[in-house]
PDB file of C-alpha atoms in Angstrom:
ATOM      1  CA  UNK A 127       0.518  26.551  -9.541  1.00 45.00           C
ATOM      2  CA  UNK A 128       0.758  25.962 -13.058  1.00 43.00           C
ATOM      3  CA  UNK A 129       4.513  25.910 -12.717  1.00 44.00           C
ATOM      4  CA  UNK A 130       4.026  22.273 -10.812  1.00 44.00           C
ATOM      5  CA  UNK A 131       1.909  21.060 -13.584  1.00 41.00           C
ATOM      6  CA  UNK A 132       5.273  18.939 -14.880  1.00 40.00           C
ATOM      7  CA  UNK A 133       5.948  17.775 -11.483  1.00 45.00           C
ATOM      8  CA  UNK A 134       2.027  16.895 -11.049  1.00 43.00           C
ATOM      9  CA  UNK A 135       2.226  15.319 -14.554  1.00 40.00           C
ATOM     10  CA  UNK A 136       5.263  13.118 -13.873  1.00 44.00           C
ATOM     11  CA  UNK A 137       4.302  11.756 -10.302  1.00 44.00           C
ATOM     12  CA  UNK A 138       0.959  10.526 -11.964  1.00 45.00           C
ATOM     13  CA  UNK A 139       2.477   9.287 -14.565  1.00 43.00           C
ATOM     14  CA  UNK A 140       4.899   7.092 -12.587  1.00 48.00           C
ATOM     15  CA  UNK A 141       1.405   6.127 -10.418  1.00 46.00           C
ATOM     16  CA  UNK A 142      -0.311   4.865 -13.325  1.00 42.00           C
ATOM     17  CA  UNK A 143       2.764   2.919 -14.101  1.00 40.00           C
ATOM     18  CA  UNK A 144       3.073   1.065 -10.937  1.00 49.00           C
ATOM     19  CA  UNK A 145       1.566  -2.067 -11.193  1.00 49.00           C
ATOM     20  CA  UNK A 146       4.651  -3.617 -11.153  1.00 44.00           C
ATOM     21  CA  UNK A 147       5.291  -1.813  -7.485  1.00 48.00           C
ATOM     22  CA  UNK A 148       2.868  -3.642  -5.723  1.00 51.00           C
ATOM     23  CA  UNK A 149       0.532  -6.626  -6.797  1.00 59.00           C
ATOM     24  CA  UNK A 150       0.064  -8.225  -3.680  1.00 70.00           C
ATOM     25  CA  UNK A 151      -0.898  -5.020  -2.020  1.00 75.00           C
ATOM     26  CA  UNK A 152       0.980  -5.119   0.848  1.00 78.00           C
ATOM     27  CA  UNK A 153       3.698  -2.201  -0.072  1.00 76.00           C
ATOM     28  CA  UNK A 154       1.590   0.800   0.813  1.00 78.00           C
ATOM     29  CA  UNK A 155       0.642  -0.281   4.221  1.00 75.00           C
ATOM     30  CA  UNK A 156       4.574  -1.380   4.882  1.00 75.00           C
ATOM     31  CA  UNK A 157       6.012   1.967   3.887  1.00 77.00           C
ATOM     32  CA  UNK A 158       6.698   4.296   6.958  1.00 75.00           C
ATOM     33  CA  UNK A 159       4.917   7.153   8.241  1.00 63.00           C
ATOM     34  CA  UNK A 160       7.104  10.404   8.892  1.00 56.00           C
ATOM     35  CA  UNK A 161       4.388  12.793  10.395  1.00 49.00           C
ATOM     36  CA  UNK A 162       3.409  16.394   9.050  1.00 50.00           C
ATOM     37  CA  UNK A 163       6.453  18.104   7.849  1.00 53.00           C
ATOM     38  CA  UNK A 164       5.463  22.307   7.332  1.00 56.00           C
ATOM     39  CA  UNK A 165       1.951  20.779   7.290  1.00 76.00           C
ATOM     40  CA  UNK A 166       0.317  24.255   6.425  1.00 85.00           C
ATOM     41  CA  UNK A 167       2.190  24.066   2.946  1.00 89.00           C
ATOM     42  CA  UNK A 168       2.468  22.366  -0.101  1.00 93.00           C
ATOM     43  CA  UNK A 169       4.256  18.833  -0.246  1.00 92.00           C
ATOM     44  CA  UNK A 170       5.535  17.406  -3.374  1.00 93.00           C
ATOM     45  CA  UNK A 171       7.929  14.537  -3.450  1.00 93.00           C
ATOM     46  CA  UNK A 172       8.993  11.296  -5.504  1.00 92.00           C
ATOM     47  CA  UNK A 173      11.105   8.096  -4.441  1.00 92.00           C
ATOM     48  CA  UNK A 174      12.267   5.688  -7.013  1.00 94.00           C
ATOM     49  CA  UNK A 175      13.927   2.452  -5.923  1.00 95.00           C
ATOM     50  CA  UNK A 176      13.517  -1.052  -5.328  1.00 95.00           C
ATOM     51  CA  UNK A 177      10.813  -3.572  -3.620  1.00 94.00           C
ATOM     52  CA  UNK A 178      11.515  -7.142  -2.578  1.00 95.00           C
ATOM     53  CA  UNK A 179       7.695  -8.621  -2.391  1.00 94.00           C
ATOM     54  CA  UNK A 180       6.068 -12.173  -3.073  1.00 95.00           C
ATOM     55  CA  UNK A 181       5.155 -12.760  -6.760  1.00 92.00           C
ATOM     56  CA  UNK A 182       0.977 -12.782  -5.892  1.00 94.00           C
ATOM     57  CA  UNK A 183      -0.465 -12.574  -2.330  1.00 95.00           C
ATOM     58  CA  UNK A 184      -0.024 -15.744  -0.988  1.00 96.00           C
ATOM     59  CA  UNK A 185       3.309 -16.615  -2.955  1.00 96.00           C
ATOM     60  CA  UNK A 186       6.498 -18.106  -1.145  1.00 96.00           C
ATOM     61  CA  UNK A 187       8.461 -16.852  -4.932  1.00 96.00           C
ATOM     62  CA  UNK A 188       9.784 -13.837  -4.477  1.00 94.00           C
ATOM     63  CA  UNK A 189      10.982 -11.109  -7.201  1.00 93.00           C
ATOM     64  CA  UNK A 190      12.842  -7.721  -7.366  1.00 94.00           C
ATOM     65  CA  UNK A 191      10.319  -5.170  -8.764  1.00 91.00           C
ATOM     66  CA  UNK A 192      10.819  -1.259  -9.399  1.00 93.00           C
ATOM     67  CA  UNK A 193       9.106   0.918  -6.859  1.00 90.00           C
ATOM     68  CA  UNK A 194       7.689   4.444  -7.461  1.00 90.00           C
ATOM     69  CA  UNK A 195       6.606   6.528  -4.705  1.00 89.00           C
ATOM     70  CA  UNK A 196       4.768   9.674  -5.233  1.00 90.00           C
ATOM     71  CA  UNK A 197       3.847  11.886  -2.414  1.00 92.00           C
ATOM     72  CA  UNK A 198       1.874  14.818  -3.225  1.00 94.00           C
ATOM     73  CA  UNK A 199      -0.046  16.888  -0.510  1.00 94.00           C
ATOM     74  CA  UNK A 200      -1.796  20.391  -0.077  1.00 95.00           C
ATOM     75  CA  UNK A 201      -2.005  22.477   3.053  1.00 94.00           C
ATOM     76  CA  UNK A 202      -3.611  20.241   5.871  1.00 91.00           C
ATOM     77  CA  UNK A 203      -3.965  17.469   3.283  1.00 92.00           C
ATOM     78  CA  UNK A 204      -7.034  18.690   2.158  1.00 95.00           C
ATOM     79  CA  UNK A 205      -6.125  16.915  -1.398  1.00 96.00           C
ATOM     80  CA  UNK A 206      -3.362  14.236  -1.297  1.00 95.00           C
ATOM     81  CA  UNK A 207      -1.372  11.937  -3.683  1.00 95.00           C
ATOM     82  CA  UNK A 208       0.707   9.365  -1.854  1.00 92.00           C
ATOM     83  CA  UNK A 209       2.104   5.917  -2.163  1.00 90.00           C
ATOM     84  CA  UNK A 210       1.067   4.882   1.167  1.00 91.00           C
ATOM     85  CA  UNK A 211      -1.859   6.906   1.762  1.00 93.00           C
ATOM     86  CA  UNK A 212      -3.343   6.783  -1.955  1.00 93.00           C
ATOM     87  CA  UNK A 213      -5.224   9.582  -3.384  1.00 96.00           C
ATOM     88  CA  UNK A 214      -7.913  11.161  -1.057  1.00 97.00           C
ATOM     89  CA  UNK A 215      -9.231  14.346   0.469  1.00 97.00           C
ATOM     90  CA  UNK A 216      -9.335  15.419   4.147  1.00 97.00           C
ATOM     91  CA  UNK A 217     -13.121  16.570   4.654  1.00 97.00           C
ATOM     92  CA  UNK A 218     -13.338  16.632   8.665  1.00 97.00           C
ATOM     93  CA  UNK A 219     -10.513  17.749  10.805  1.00 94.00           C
ATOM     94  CA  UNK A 220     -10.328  18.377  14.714  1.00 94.00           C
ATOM     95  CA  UNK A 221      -6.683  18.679  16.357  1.00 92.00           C
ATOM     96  CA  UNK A 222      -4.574  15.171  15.582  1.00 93.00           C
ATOM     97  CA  UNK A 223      -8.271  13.618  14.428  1.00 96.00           C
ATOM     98  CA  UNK A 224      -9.269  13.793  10.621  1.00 96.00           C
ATOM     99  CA  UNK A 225     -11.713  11.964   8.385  1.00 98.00           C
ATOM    100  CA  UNK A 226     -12.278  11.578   4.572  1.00 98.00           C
ATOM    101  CA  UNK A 227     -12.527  10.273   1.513  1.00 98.00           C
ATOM    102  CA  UNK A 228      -9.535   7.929  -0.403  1.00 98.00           C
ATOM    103  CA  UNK A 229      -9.440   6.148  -3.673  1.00 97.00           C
ATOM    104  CA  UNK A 230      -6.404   3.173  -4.347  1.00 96.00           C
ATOM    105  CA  UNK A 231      -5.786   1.156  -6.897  1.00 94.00           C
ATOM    106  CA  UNK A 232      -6.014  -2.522  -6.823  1.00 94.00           C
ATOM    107  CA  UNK A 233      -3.064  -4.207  -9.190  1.00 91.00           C
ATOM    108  CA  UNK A 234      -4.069  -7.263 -10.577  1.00 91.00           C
ATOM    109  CA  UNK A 235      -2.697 -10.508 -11.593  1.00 93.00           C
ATOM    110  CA  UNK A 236      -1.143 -12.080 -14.430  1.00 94.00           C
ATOM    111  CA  UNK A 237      -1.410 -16.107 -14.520  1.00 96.00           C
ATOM    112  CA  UNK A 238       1.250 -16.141 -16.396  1.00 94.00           C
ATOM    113  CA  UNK A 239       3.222 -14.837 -13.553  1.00 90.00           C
ATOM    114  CA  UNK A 240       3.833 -17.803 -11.861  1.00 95.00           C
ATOM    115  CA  UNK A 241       3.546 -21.581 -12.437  1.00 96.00           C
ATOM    116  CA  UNK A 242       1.236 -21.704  -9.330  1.00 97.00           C
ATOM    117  CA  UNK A 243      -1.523 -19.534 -11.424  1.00 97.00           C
ATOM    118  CA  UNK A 244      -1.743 -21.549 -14.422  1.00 97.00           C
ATOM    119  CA  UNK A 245      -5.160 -22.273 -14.961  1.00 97.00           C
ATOM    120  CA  UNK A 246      -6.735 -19.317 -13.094  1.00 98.00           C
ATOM    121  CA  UNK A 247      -6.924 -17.097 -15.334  1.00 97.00           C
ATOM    122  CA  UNK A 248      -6.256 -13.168 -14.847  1.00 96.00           C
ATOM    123  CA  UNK A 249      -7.095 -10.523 -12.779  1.00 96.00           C
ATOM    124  CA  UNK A 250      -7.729  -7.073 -13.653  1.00 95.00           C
ATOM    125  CA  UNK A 251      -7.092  -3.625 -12.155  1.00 94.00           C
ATOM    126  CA  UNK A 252      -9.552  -2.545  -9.204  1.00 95.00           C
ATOM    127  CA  UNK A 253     -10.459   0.364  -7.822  1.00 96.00           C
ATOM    128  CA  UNK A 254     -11.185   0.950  -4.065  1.00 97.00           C
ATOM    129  CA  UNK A 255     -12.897   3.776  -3.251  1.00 98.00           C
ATOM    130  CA  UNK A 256     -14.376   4.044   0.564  1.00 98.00           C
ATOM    131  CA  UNK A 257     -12.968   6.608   3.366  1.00 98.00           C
ATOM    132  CA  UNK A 258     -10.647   7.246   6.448  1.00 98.00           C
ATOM    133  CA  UNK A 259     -10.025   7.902   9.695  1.00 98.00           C
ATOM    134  CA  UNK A 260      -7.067   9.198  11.279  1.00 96.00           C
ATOM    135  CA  UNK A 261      -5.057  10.136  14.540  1.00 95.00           C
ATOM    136  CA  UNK A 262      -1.833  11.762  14.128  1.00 92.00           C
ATOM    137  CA  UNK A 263       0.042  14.000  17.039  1.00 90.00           C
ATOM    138  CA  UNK A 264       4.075  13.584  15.871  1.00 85.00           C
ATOM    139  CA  UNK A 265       4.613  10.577  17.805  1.00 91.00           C
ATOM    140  CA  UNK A 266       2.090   8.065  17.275  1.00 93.00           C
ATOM    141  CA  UNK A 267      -0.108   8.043  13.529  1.00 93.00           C
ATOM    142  CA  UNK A 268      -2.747   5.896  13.031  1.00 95.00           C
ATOM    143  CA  UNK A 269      -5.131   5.004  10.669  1.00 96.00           C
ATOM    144  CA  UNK A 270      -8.217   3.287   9.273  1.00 97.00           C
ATOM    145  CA  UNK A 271      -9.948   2.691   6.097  1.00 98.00           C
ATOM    146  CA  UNK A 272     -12.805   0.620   4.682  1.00 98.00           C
ATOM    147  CA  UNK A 273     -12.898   0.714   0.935  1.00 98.00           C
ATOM    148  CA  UNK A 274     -15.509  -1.346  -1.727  1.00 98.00           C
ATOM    149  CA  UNK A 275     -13.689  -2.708  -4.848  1.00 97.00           C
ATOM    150  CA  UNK A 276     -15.003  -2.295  -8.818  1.00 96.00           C
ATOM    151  CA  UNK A 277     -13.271  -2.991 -11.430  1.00 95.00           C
ATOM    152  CA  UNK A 278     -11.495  -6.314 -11.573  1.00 94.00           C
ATOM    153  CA  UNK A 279     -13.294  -7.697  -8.255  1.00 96.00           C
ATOM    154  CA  UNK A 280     -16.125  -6.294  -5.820  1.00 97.00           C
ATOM    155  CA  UNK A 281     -16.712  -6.664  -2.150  1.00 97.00           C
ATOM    156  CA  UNK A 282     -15.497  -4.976   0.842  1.00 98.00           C
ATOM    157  CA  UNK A 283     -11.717  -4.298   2.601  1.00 98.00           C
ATOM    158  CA  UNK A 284     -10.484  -2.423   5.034  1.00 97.00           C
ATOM    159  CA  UNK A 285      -7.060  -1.958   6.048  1.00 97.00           C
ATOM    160  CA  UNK A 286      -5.643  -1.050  10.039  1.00 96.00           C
ATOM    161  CA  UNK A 287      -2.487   0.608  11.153  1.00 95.00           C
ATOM    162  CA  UNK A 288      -0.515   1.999  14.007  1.00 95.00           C
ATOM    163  CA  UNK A 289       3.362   3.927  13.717  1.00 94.00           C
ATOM    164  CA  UNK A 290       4.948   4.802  17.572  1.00 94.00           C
ATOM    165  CA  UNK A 291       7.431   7.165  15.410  1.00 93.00           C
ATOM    166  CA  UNK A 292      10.925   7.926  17.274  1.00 93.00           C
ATOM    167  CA  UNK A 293      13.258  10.898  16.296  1.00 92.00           C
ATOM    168  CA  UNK A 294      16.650   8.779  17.550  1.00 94.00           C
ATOM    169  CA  UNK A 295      19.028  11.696  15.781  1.00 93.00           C
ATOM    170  CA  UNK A 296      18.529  15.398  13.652  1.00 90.00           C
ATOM    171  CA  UNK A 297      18.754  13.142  10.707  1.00 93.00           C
ATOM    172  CA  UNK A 298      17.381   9.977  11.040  1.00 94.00           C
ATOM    173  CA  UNK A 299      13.734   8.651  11.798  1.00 93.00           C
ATOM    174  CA  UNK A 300      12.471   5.338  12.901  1.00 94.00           C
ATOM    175  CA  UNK A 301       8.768   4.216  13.185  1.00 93.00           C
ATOM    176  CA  UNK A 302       7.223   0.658  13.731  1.00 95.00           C
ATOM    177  CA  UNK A 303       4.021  -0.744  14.414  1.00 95.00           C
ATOM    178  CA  UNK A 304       1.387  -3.556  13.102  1.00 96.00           C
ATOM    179  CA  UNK A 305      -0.922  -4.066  10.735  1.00 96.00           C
ATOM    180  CA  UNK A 306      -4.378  -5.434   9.937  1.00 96.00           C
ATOM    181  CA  UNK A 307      -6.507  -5.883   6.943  1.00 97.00           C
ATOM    182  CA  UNK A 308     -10.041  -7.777   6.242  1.00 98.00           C
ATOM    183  CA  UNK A 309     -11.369  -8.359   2.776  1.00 97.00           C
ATOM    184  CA  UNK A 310     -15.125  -9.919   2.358  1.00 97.00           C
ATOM    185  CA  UNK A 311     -16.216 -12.608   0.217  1.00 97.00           C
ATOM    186  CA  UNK A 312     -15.788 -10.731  -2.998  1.00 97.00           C
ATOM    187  CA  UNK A 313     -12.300  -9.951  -2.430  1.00 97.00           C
ATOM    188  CA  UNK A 314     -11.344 -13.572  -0.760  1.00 98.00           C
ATOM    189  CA  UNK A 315     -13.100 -15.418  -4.027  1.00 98.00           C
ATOM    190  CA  UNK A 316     -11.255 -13.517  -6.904  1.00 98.00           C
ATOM    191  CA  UNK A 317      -7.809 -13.346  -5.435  1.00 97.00           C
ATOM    192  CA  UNK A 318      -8.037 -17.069  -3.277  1.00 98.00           C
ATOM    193  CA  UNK A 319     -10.919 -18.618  -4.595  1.00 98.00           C
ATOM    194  CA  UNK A 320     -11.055 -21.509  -7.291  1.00 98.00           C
ATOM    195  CA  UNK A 321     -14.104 -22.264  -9.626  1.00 97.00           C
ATOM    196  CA  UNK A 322     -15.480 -24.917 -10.957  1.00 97.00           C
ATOM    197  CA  UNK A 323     -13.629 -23.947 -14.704  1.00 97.00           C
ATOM    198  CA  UNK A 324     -10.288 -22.581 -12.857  1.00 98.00           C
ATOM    199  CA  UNK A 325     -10.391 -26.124 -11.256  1.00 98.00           C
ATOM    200  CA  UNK A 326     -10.668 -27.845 -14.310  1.00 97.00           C
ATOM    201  CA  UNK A 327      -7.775 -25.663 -15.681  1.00 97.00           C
ATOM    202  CA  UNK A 328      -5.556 -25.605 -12.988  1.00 97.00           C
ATOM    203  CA  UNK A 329      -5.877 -29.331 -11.202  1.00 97.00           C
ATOM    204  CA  UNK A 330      -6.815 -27.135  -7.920  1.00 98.00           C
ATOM    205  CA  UNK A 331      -9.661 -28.596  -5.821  1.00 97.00           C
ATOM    206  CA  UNK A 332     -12.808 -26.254  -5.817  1.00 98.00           C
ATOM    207  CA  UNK A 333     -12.291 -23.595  -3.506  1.00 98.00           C
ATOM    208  CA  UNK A 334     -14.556 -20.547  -2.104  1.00 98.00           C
ATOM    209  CA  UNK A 335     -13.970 -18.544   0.976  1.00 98.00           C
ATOM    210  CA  UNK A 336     -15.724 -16.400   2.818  1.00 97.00           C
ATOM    211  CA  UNK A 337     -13.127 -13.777   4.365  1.00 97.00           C
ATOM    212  CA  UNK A 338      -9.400 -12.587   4.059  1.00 97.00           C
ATOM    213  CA  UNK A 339      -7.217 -12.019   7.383  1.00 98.00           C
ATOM    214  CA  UNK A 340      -3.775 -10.046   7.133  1.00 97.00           C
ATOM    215  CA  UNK A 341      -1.995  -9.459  10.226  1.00 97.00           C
ATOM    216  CA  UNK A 342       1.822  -7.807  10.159  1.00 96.00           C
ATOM    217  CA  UNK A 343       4.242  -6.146  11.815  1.00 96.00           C
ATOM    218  CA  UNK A 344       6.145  -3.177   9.740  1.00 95.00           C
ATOM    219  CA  UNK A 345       9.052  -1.236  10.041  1.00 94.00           C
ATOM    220  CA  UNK A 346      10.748   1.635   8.563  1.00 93.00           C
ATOM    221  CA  UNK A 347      13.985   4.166   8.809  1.00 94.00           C
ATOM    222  CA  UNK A 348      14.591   7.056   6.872  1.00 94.00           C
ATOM    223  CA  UNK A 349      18.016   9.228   6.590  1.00 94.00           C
ATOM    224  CA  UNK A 350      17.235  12.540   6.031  1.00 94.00           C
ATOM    225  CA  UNK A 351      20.485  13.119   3.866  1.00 95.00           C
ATOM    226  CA  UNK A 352      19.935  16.822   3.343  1.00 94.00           C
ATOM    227  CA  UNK A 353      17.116  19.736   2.799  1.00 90.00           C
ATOM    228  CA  UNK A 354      16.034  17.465  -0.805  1.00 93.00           C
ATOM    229  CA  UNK A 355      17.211  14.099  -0.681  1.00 95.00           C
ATOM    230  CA  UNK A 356      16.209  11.032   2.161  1.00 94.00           C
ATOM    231  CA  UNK A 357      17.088   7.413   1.663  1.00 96.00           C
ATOM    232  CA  UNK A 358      14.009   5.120   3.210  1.00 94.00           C
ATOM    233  CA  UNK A 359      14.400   1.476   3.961  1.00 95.00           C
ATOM    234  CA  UNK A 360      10.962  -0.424   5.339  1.00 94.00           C
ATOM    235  CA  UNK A 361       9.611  -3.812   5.658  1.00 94.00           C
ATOM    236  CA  UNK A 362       6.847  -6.390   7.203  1.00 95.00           C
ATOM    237  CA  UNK A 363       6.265  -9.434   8.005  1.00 96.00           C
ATOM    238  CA  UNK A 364       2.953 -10.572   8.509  1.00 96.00           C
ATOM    239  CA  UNK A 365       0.797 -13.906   7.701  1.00 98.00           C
ATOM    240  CA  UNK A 366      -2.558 -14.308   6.096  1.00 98.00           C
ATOM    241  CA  UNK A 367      -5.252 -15.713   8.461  1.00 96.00           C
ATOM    242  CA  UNK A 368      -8.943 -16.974   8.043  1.00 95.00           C
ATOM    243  CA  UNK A 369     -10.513 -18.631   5.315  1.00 97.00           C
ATOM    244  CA  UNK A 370      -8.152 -17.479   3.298  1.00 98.00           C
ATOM    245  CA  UNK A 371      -5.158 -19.152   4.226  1.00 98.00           C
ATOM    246  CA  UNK A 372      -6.630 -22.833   3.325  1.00 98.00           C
ATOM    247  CA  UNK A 373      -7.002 -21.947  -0.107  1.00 98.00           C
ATOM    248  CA  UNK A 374      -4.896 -24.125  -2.637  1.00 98.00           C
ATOM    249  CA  UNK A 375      -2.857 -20.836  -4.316  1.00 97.00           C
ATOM    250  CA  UNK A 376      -1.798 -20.508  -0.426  1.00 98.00           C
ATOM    251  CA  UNK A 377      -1.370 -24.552   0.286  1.00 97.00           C
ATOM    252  CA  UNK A 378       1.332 -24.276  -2.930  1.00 96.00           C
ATOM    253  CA  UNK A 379       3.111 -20.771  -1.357  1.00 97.00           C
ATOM    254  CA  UNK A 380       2.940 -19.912   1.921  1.00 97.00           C
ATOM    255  CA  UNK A 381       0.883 -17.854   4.387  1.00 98.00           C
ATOM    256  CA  UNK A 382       3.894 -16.039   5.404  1.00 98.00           C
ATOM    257  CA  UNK A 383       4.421 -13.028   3.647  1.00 97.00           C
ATOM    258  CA  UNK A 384       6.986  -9.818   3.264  1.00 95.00           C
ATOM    259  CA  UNK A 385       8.062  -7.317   1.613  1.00 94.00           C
ATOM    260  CA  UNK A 386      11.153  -4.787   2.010  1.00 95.00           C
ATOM    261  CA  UNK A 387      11.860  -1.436   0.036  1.00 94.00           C
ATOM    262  CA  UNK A 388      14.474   0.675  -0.530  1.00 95.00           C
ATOM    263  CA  UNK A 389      14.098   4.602  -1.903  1.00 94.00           C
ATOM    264  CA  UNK A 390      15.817   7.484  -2.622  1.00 95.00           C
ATOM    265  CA  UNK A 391      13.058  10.604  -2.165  1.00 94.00           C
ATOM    266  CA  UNK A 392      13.283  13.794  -3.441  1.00 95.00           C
ATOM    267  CA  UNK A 393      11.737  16.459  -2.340  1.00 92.00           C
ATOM    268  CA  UNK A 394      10.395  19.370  -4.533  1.00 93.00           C
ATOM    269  CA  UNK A 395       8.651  20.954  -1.680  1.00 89.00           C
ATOM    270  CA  UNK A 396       8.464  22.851   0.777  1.00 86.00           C
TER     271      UNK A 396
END
């Protein structure tokens, strides 16, 4: 193994480096799933390309940002490094059903961002640490995960998603399906909430909600060019729902949200 240590060293690397990839959060549950590839062996991939997303969550600005998308997985993903699945390790498996433990990062926010966050200050990186369920058979993956936050906020998400995956040619892949993801009160006050001193900042009304409702439906395609190389284009669509949505960083955005990505991957192996 110690010959993938560079490999190993640059995918993290480009990980750590990502918080321009994804501060509203919605990337990773957009990208697509592909099944379970020579799942018995070692995985190890990288993408690097392009992601079209809404400056914060609730944002109707949108910017180009660079994407970088590890994917790093041992035999029957007993440890795993992945853009859309985050880093985790399988601890219960029976047939298409596993179960076990995942840790993602959080990206923050910078008020400086956008005009709509003067006033409200910044948010630091999170963890989430929580665990998984799964159900994946080659044709239809999906997937659940409840998480707690530390770091830059704390309270409870969870995230919810189906793929129906279709094999339309040798060399090309399609998969679609929707999306769902909860945060609690912890979550919904640091990243839609507004204080008594953020209001006094900002001009926003005093704000505090109780919950955070994401619904979506994603998309994806990938081009399997040849043995190494794929080109993978996904997107959603989705809305933010409950409490959430009445809050005054959504009032001067929108509750609409998307994001769509472009990579070229590279696979190392198998």
């Amino acid at each position: 193994m110690h010959r993938f240590l560079p490999i190993l060293a640059l995918v993290v690397g480009c990980l750590a480096a990502g918080r321009a990839t994804a501060q509203t959060g919605l990337a990773p549950q957009a990208a697509p799933a592909l099944g379970a590839p020579a799942f018995d062996q070692w995985r190890i991939g990288i993408g690097f390309g392009v992601l079209v997303t809404p400056d914060y969550l609730g944002s109707n600005d949108i910017t180009a940002r660079p994407l970088a998308a590890p994917e790093i997985r041992a035999p029957f993903d007993t440890v795993f490094l992945s853009f859309r699945d985050g880093f985790g390790a399988t601890v219960l498996r029976e047939g298409p059903f596993s179960a076990g433990l995942v840790l993602r990062p959080r990206f923050g926010r910078d008020q400086d961002d956008n005009s709509a966050l003067r006033g409200m200050g910044d948010i630091r990186l999170s963890g989430e640490g929580g665990g998984f369920v799964s159900y994946s058979d080659g044709t239809w993956l999906l997937r659940g995960e409840v998480r707690y936050g530390f770091g830059g906020y704390s309270g409870l998400v969870a995230d919810a998603r189906a793929d129906r995956v279709w094999r339309v040619h040798p060399q090309v892949i399609l998969s679609a399906g929707p999306r769902l993801s909860w945060g609690g009160s912890g979550f919904a006050e640091t990243f839609f909430g507004v204080d008594e001193t953020q209001s006094q900042r900002s001009g926003y009304a005093v704000f505090r909600p109780n919950d955070y409702w994401y619904g979506a439906i994603a998309g994806g395609a990938t081009w399997v060019i040849d043995q190494r190389w794929s080109m993978i284009v996904f997107g959603e669509v989705g809305r933010i729902l409950g409490q959430s949505a009445d809050s005054p960083l959504v009032d001067r955005g929108s509750a609409t949200q998307g994001v769509v990505g472009v990579t070229m991957a590279y696979r190392f192996l198998p």
